[in-house]
CSV table of C-alpha atoms in Angstrom, one decimal:
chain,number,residue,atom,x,y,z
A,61,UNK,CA,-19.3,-11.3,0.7
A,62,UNK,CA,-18.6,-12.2,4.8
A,63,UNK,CA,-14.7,-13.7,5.0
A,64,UNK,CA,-14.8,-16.8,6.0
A,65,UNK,CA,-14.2,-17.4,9.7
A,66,UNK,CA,-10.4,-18.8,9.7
A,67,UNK,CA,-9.6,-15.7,7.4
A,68,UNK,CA,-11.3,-12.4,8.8
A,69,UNK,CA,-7.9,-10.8,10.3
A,70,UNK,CA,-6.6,-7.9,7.8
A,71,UNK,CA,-3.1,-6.6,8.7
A,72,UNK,CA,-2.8,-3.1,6.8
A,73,UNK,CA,0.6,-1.3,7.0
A,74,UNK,CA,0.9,2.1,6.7
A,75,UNK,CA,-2.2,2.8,8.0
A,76,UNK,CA,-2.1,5.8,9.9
A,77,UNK,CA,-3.3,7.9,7.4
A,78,UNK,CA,-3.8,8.4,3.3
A,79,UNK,CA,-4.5,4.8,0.8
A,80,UNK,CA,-3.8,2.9,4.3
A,81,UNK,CA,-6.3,4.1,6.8
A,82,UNK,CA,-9.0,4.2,3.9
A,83,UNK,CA,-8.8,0.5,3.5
A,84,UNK,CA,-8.4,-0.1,7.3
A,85,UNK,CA,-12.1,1.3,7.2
A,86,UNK,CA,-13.5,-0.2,3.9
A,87,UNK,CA,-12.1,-3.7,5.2
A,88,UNK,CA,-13.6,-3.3,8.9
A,89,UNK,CA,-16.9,-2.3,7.0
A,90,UNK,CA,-16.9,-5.9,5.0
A,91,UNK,CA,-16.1,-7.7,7.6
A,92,UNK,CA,-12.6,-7.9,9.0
A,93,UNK,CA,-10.8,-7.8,12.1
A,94,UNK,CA,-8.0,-5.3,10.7
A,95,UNK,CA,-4.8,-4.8,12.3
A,96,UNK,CA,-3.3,-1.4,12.0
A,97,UNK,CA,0.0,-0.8,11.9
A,98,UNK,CA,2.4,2.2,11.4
A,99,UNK,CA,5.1,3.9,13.0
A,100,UNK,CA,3.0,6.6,14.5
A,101,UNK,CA,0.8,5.0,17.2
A,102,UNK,CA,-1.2,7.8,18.2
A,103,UNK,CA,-2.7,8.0,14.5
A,104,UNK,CA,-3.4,4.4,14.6
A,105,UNK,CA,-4.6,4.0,18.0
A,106,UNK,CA,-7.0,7.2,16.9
A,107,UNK,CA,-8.1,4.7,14.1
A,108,UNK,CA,-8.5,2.1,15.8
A,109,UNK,CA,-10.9,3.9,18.5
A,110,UNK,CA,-12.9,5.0,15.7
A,111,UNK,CA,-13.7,2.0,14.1
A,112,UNK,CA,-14.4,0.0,17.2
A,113,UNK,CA,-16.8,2.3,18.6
A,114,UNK,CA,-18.8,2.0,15.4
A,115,UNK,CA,-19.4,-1.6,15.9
A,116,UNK,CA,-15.9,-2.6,13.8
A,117,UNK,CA,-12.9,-5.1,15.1
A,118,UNK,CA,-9.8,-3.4,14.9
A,119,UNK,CA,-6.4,-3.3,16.8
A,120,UNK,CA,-3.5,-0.6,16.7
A,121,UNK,CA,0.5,-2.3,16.5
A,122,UNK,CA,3.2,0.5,16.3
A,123,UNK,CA,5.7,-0.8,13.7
A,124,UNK,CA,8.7,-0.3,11.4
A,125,UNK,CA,8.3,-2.3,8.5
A,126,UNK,CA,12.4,-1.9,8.1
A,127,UNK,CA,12.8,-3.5,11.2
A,128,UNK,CA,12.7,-6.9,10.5
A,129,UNK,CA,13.5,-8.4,14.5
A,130,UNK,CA,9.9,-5.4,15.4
A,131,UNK,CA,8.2,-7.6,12.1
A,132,UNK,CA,9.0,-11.4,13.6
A,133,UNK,CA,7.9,-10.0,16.9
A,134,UNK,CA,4.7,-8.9,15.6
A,135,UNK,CA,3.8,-11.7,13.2
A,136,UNK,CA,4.7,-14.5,16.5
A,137,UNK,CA,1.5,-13.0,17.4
A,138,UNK,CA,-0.6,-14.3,14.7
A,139,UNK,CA,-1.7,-18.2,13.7
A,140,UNK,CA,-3.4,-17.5,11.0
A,141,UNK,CA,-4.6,-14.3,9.3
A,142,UNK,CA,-6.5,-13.9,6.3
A,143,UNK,CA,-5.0,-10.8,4.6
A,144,UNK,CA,-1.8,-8.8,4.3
A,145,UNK,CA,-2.1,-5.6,3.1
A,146,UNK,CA,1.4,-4.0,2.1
A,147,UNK,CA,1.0,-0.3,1.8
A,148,UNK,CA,3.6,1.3,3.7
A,149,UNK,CA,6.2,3.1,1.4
A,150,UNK,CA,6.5,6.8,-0.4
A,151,UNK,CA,8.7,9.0,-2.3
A,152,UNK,CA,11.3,11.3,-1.0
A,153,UNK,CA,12.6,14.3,-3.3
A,154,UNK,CA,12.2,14.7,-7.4
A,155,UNK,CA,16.1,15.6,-7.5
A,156,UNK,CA,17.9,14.1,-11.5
A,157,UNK,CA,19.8,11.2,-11.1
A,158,UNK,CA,22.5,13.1,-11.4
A,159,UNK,CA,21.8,15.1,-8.4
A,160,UNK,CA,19.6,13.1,-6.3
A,161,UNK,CA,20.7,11.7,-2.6
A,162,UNK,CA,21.7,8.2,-1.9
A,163,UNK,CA,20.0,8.8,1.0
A,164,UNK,CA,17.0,9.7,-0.2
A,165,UNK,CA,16.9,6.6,-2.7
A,166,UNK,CA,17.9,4.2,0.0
A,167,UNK,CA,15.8,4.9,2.6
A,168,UNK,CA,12.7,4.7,-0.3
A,169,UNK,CA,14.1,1.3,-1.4
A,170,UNK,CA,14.2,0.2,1.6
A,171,UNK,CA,10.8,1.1,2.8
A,172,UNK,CA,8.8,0.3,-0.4
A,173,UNK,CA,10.6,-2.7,-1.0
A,174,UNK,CA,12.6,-4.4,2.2
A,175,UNK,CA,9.6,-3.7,3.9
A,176,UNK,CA,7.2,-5.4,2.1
A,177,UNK,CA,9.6,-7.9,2.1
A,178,UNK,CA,10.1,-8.1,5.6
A,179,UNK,CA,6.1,-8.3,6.4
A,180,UNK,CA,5.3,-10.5,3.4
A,181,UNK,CA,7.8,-13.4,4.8
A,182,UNK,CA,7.1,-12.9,8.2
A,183,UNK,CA,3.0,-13.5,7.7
A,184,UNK,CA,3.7,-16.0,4.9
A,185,UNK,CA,3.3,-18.6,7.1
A,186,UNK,CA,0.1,-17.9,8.6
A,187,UNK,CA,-1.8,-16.5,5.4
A,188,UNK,CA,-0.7,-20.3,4.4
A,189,UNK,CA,-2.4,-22.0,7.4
A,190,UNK,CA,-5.9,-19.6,7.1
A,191,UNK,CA,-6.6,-21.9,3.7
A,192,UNK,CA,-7.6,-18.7,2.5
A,193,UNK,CA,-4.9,-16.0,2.0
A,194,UNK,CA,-4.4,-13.2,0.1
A,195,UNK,CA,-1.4,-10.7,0.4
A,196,UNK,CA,-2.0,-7.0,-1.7
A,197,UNK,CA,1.0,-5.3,-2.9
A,198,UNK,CA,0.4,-1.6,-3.3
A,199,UNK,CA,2.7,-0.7,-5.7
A,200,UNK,CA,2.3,2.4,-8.8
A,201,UNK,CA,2.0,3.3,-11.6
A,202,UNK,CA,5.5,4.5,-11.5
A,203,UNK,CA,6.7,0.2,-11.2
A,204,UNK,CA,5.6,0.7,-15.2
A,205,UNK,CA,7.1,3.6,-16.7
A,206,UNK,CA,10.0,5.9,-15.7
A,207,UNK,CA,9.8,9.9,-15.7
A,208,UNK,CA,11.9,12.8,-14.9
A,209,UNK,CA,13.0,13.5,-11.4
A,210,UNK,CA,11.0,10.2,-10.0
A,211,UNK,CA,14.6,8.2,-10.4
A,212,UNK,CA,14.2,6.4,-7.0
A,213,UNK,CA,11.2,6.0,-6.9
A,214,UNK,CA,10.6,4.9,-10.0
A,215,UNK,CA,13.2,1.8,-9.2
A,216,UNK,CA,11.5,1.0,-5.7
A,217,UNK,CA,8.3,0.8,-7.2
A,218,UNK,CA,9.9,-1.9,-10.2
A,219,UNK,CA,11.2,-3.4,-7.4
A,220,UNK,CA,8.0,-3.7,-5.6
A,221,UNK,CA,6.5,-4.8,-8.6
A,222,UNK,CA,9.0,-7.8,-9.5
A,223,UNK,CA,8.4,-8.7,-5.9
A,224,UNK,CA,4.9,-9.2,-6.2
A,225,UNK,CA,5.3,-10.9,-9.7
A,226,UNK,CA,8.0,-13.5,-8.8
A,227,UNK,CA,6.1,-14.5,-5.2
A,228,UNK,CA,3.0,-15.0,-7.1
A,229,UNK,CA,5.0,-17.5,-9.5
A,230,UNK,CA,6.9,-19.1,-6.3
A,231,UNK,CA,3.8,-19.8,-4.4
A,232,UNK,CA,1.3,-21.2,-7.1
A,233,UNK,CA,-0.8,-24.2,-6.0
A,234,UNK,CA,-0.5,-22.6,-1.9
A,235,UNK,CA,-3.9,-21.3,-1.1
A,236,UNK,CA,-2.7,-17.7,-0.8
A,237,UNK,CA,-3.1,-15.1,-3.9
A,238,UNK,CA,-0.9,-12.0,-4.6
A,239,UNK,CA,-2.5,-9.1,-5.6
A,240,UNK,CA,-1.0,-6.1,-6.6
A,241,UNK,CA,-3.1,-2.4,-7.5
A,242,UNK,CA,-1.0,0.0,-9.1
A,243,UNK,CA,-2.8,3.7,-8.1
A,244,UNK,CA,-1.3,6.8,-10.7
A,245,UNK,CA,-2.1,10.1,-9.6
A,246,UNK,CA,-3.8,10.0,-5.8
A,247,UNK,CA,-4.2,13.0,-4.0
A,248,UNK,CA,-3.6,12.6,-0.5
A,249,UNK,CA,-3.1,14.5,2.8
A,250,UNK,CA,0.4,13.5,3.0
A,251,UNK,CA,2.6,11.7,0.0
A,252,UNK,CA,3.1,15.1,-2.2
A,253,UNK,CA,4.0,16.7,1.0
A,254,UNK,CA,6.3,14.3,2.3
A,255,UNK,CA,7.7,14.1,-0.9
A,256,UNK,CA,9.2,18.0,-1.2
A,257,UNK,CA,9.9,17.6,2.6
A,258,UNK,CA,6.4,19.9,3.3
A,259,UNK,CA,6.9,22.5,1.2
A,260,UNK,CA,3.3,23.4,0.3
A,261,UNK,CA,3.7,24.6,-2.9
A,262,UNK,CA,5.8,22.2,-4.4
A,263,UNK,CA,3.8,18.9,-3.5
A,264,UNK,CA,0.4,21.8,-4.7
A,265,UNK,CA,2.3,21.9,-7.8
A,266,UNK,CA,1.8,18.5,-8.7
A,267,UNK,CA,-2.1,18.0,-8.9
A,268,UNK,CA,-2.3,22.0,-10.1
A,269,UNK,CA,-5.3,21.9,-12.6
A,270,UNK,CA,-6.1,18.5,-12.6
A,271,UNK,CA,-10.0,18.3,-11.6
A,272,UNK,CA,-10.4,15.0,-10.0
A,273,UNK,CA,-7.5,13.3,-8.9
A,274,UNK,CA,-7.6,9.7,-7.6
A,275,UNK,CA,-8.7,9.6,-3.6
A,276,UNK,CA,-7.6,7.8,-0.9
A,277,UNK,CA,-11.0,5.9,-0.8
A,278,UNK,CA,-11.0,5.2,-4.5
A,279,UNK,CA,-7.6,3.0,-4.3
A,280,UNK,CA,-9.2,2.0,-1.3
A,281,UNK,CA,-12.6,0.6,-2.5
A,282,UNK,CA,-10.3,-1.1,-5.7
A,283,UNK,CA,-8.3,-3.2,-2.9
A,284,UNK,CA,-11.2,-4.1,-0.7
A,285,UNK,CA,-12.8,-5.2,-4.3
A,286,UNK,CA,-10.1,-7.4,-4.8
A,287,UNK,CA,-9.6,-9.0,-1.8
A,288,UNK,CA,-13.8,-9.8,-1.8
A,289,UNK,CA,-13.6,-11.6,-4.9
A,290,UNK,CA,-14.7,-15.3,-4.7
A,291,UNK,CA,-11.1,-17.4,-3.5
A,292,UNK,CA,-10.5,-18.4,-7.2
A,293,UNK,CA,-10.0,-15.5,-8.4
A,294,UNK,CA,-7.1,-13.6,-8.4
A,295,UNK,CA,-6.9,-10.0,-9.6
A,296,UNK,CA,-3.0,-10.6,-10.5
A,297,UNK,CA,-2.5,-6.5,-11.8
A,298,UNK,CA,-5.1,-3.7,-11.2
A,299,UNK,CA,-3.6,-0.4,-12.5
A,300,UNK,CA,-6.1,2.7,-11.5
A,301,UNK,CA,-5.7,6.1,-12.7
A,302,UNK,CA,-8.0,9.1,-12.3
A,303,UNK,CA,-9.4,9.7,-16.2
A,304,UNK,CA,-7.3,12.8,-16.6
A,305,UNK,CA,-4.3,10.8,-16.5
A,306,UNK,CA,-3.3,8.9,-19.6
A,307,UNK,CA,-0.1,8.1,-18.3
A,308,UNK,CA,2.9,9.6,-15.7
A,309,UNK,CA,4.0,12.0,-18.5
A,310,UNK,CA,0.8,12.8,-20.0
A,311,UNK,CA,-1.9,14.7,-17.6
A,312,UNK,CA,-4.9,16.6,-18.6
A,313,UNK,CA,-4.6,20.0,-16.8
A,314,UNK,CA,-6.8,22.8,-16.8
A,315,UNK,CA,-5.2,26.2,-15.9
């Protein structure tokens, strides 16, 4: 199903590579303008070449969702958009609680959460005046259930979660829907490396003997899925693991 005309801009953050630039693509394909936006611009201004020279709509914004004076900036642009995508987050170390950096847990709270803060209220305004909105949190499986050495990320992700929750209460009878999908275990280019700071091993570690971890482009088609749906329907909680996973602590492995 085409978007309707006042609501085909998509902004997607975090989409320079992984869950985000996968739904970049799977949005442009059903119809969207999408806006890209990360804080590496060459990766985004790749993406964007790519999808407008097969036929697509899409524009490249460097940003830093933590930045909330870059957000403002960037949402003045905008009247009315249709979609907000918030993917941009990720986990930093698997240290105890006991041992793990402050740091560490900070900078994930405030990227998972402030973030999708910042972008949420800034477009808030124009999803209201498409008549048609719909803002995606892309939270976890991990905003659910706790497990060793996932500490801070673990609470960033609740956070997320009670975010998405408590807007979707706060903004009942606006025409704008919150969605949130919850992936488990997604095997991407980037998050278990950035996670163990690109040790190779470590982040290979973490989908060792699991055949068929979640993709990219299977959270990817579940989001674009929800946003289609007809505008009175609201996919409030979508939780997606790969079938080997029955839960954070319990993984079918074959070694």
């Amino acid at each position: 199903m085409s978007p309707a005309a006042a609501s085909r801009i998509a902004v997607v953050t975090g989409a320079s590579s992984g869950i985000g630039a996968a739904t970049a693509r799977q949005l442009a394909a059903a119809g969207y303008r999408v806006v890209l936006t990360a804080r590496r611009k060459d990766r985004i201004e790749a993406l964007a070449e790519e999808l407008n020279a097969t036929g697509h709509q899409a524009t490249a914004y460097a940003l830093d969702v933590t930045d909330r004076a870059a957000v403002d900036e960037f949402a003045g642009a905008f009247k009315t958009i249709g979609v907000l995508v918030n993917n941009a987050g990720g986990a930093l170390g698997a240290d105890s609680v006991a041992t793990g950096d402050p740091a560490d847990w900070r900078q994930m709270y405030e990227t998972n959460v402030i973030g999708t803060l910042n972008v949420t209220q800034a477009l808030l305004p124009a999803l209201t005046a498409s008549g048609d909105g719909t803002v995606v949190v892309l939270s976890s499986t991990a905003g659910f259930s706790t497990y060793e050495g996932g500490g801070g990320y673990v609470a960033a992700k609740h956070g997320e979660h009670v975010l998405a929750e408590t807007l979707r209460l706060e903004i009942v009878g606006t025409p704008v829907r919150v969605i949130e999908v919850a992936p488990g275990m997604v095997k991407t280019d980037e998050f278990a490396l950035t996670r163990f700071g690109g040790d190779e091993e470590k982040a290979a570690k973490v989908y060792a003997g699991v055949a068929e971890p979640l993709t990219a482009e299977d959270v990817a088609d579940t989001i674009t899925w929800a946003i289609t749906r007809p505008s009175h329907v609201n996919i409030d909680l979508l939780v997606v693991r790969p079938r080997a996973q029955a839960s954070n602590a319990k993984v079918h492995r074959e070694l």
